[in-house]
mmCIF file of C-alpha atoms in Angstrom:
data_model
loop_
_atom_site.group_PDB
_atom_site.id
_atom_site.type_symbol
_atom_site.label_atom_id
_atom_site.label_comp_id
_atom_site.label_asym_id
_atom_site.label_seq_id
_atom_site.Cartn_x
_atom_site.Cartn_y
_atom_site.Cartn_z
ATOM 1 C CA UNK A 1 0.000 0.000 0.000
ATOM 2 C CA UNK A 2 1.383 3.518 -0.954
ATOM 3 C CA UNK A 3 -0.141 6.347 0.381
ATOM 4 C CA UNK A 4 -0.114 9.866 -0.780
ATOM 5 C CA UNK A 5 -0.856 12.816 0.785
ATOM 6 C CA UNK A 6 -1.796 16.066 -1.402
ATOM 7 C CA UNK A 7 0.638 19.186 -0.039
ATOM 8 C CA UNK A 8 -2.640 21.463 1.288
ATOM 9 C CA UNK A 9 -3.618 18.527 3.850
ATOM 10 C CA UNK A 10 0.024 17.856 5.022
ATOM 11 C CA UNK A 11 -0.225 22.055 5.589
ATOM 12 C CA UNK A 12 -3.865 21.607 7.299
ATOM 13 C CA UNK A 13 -2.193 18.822 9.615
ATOM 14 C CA UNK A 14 0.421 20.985 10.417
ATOM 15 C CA UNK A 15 -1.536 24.334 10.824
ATOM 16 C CA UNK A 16 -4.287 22.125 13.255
ATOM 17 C CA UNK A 17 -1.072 20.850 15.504
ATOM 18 C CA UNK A 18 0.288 23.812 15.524
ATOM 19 C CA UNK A 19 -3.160 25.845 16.766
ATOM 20 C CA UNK A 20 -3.173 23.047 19.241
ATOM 21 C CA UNK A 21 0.615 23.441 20.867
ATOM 22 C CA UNK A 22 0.149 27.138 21.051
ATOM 23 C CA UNK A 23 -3.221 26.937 23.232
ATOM 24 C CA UNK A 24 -1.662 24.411 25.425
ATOM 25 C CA UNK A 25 1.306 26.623 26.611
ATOM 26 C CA UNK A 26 -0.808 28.410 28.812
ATOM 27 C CA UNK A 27 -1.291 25.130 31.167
ATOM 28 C CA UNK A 28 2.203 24.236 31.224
ATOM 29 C CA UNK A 29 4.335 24.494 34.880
ATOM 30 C CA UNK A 30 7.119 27.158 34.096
ATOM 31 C CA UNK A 31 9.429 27.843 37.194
ATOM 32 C CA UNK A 32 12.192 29.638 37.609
ATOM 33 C CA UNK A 33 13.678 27.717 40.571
ATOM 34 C CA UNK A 34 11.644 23.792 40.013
ATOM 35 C CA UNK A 35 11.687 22.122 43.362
ATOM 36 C CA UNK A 36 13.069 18.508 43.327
ATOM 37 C CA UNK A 37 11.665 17.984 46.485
ATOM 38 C CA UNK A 38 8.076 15.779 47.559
ATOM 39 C CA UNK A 39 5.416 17.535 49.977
ATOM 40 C CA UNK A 40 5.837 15.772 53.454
ATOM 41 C CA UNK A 41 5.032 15.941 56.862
ATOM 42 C CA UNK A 42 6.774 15.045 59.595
ATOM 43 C CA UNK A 43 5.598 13.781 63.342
ATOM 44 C CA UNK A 44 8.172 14.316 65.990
ATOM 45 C CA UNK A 45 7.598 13.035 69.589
ATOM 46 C CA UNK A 46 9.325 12.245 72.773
ATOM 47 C CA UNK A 47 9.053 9.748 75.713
ATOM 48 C CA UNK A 48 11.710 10.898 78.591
ATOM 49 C CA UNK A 49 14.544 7.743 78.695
ATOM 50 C CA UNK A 50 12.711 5.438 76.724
ATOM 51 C CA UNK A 51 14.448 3.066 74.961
ATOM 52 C CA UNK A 52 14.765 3.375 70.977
ATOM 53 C CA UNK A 53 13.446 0.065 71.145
ATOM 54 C CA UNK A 54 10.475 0.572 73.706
ATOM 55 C CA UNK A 55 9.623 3.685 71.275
ATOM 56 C CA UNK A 56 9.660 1.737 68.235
ATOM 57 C CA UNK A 57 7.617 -0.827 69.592
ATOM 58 C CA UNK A 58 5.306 0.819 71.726
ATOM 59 C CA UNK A 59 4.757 4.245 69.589
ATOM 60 C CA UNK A 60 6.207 4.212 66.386
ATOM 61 C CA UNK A 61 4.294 1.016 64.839
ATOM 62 C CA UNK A 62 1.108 1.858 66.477
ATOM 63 C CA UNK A 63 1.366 5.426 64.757
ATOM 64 C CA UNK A 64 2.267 4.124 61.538
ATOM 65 C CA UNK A 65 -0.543 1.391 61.526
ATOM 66 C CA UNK A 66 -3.022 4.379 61.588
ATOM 67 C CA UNK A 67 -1.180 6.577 59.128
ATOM 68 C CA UNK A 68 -1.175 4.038 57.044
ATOM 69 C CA UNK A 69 -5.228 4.020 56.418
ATOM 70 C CA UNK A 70 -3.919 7.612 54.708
ATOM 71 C CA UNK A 71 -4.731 8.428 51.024
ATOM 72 C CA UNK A 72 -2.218 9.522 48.872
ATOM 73 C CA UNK A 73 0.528 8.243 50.707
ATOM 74 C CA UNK A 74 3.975 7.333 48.718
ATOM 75 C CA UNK A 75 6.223 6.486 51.987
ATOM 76 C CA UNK A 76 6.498 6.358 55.414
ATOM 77 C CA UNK A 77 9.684 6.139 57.387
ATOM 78 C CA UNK A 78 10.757 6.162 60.853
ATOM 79 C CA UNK A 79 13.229 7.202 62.795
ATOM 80 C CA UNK A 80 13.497 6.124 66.995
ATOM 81 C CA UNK A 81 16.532 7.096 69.161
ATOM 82 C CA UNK A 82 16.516 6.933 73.400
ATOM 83 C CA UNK A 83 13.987 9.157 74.631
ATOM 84 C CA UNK A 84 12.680 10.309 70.766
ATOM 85 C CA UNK A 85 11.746 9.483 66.968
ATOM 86 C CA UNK A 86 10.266 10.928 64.169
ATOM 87 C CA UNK A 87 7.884 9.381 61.369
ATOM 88 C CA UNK A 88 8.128 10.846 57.912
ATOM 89 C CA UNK A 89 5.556 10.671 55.527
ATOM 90 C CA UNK A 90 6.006 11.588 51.952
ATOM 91 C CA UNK A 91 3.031 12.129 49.339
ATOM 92 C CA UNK A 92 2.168 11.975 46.021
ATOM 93 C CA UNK A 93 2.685 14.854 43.831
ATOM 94 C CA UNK A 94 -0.488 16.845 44.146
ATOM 95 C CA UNK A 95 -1.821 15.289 47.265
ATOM 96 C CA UNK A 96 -3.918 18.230 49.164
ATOM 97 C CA UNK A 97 -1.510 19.055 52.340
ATOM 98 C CA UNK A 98 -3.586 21.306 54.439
ATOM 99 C CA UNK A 99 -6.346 18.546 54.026
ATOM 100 C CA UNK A 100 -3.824 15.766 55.117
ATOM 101 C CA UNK A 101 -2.624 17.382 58.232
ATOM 102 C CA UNK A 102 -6.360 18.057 59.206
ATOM 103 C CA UNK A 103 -6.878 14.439 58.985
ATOM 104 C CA UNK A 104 -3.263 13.317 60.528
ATOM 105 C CA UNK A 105 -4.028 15.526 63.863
ATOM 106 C CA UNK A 106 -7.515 13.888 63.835
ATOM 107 C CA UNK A 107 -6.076 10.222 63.834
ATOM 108 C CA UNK A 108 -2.820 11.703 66.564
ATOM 109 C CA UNK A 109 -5.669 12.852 69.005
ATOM 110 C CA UNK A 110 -7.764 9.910 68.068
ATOM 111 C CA UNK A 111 -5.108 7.003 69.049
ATOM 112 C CA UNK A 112 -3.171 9.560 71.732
ATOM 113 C CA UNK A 113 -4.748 7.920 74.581
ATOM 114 C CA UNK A 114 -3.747 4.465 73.522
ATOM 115 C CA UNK A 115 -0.167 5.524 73.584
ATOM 116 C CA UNK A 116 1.973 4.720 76.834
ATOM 117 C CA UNK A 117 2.114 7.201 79.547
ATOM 118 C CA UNK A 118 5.260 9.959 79.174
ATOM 119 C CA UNK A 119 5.140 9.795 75.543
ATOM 120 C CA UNK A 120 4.512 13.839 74.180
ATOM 121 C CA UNK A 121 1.921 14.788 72.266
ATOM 122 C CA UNK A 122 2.914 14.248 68.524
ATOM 123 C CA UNK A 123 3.938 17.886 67.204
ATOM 124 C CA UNK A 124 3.815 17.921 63.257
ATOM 125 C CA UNK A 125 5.866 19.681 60.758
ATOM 126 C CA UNK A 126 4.414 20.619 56.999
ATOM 127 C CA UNK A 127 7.459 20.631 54.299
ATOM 128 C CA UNK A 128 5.645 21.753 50.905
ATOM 129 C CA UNK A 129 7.971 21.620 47.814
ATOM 130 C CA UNK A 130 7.669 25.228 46.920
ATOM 131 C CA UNK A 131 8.426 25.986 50.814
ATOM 132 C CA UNK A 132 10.974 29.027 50.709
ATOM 133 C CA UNK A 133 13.368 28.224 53.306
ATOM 134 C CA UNK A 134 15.522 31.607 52.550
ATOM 135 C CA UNK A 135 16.278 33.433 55.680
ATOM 136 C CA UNK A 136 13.758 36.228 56.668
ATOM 137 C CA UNK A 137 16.248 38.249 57.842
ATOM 138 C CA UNK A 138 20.048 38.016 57.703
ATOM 139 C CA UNK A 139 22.770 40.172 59.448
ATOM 140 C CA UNK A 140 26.350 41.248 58.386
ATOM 141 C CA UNK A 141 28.754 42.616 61.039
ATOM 142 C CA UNK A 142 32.410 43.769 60.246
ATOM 143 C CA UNK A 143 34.947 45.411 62.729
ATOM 144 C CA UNK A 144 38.051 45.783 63.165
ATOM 145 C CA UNK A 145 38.576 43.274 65.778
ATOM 146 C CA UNK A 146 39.637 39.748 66.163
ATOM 147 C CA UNK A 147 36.800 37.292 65.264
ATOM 148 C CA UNK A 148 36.705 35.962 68.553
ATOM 149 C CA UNK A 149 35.928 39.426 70.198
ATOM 150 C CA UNK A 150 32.948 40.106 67.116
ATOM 151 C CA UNK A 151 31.523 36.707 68.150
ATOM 152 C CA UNK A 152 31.145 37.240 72.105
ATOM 153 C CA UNK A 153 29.857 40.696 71.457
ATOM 154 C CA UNK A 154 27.027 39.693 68.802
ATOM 155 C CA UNK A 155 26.105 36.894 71.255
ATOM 156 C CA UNK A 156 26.309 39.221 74.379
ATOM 157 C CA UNK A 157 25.093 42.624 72.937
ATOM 158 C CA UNK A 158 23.026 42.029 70.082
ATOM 159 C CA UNK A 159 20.994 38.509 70.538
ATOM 160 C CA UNK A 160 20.597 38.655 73.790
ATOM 161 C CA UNK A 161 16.928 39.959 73.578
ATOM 162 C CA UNK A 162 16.063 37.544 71.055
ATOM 163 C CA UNK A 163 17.233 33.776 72.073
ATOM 164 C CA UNK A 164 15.167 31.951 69.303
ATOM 165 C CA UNK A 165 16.905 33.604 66.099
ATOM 166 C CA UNK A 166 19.153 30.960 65.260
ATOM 167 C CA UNK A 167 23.028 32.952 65.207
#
């Protein structure tokens, strides 16, 4: 079988394609900086000198069981040292955060009072890929001193006020 195609439809073709990549750039994801990150959330707890195995056992498994019944869901992993862990949970791609850490506090307060007593209330921590973790505000001090000295002072003189900015 040979086919032929006259020039004006191969034209036609190529005009229709065309019309249709130009109204599709509109709904294409342009950023400058792409993240190459996953949302995720992450539960941190404590139980005062627990062992990492008493923790893993007796809070980590039980909390994982229930986050487990989770939609959307692409991992879970765990971490449990003495006297602390941390779960992480990372999602699918457009998985609806704000409505996943609505229903993750639900199930924490939900199976808290099955946990063993000492263990802290689960805190969690929201990491969104387009998250901008740039510094709100950054400081740049110069003298004419010996590093050491500039150090003390900006601890002693400057920060003193405000202990939870990270120097």
């Amino acid at each position: 079988m040979h086919f032929k195609f006259s020039s004006f439809s191969i034209i036609i073709v190529f005009v229709c394609l065309s019309i249709i990549g130009i109204s599709i750039i509109p709904l294409l994801s342009v950023q400058l900086t792409p993240s190459s990150t996953k949302p995720s959330i992450t539960i941190n707890y404590r139980w005062q000198d627990a062992s990492a195995k008493a923790i893993e056992q007796e809070v980590t498994s039980k909390l994982e069981g229930v986050f487990n019944t989770i939609k959307g869901i692409k991992s879970i992993s765990s971490t449990s040292d003495k006297g602390r862990a941390n779960i992480a949970i990372t999602f699918k791609k457009n998985t609806n955060l704000d409505a996943v850490r609505f229903e993750l506090a639900n199930l924490i307060r939900q199976s808290y009072s099955e946990l063993p007593d000492g263990v802290s209330y689960p805190n969690l921590s929201l990491s969104a890929p387009n998250e901008n973790k740039s510094p709100i505000l950054s400081y740049s001090i110069n003298a004419n001193e010996s590093p050491y000295y500039i150090k003390n002072m900006r601890s002693s003189i400057y920060f003193q006020n405000y202990p939870q900015l990270k120097v």
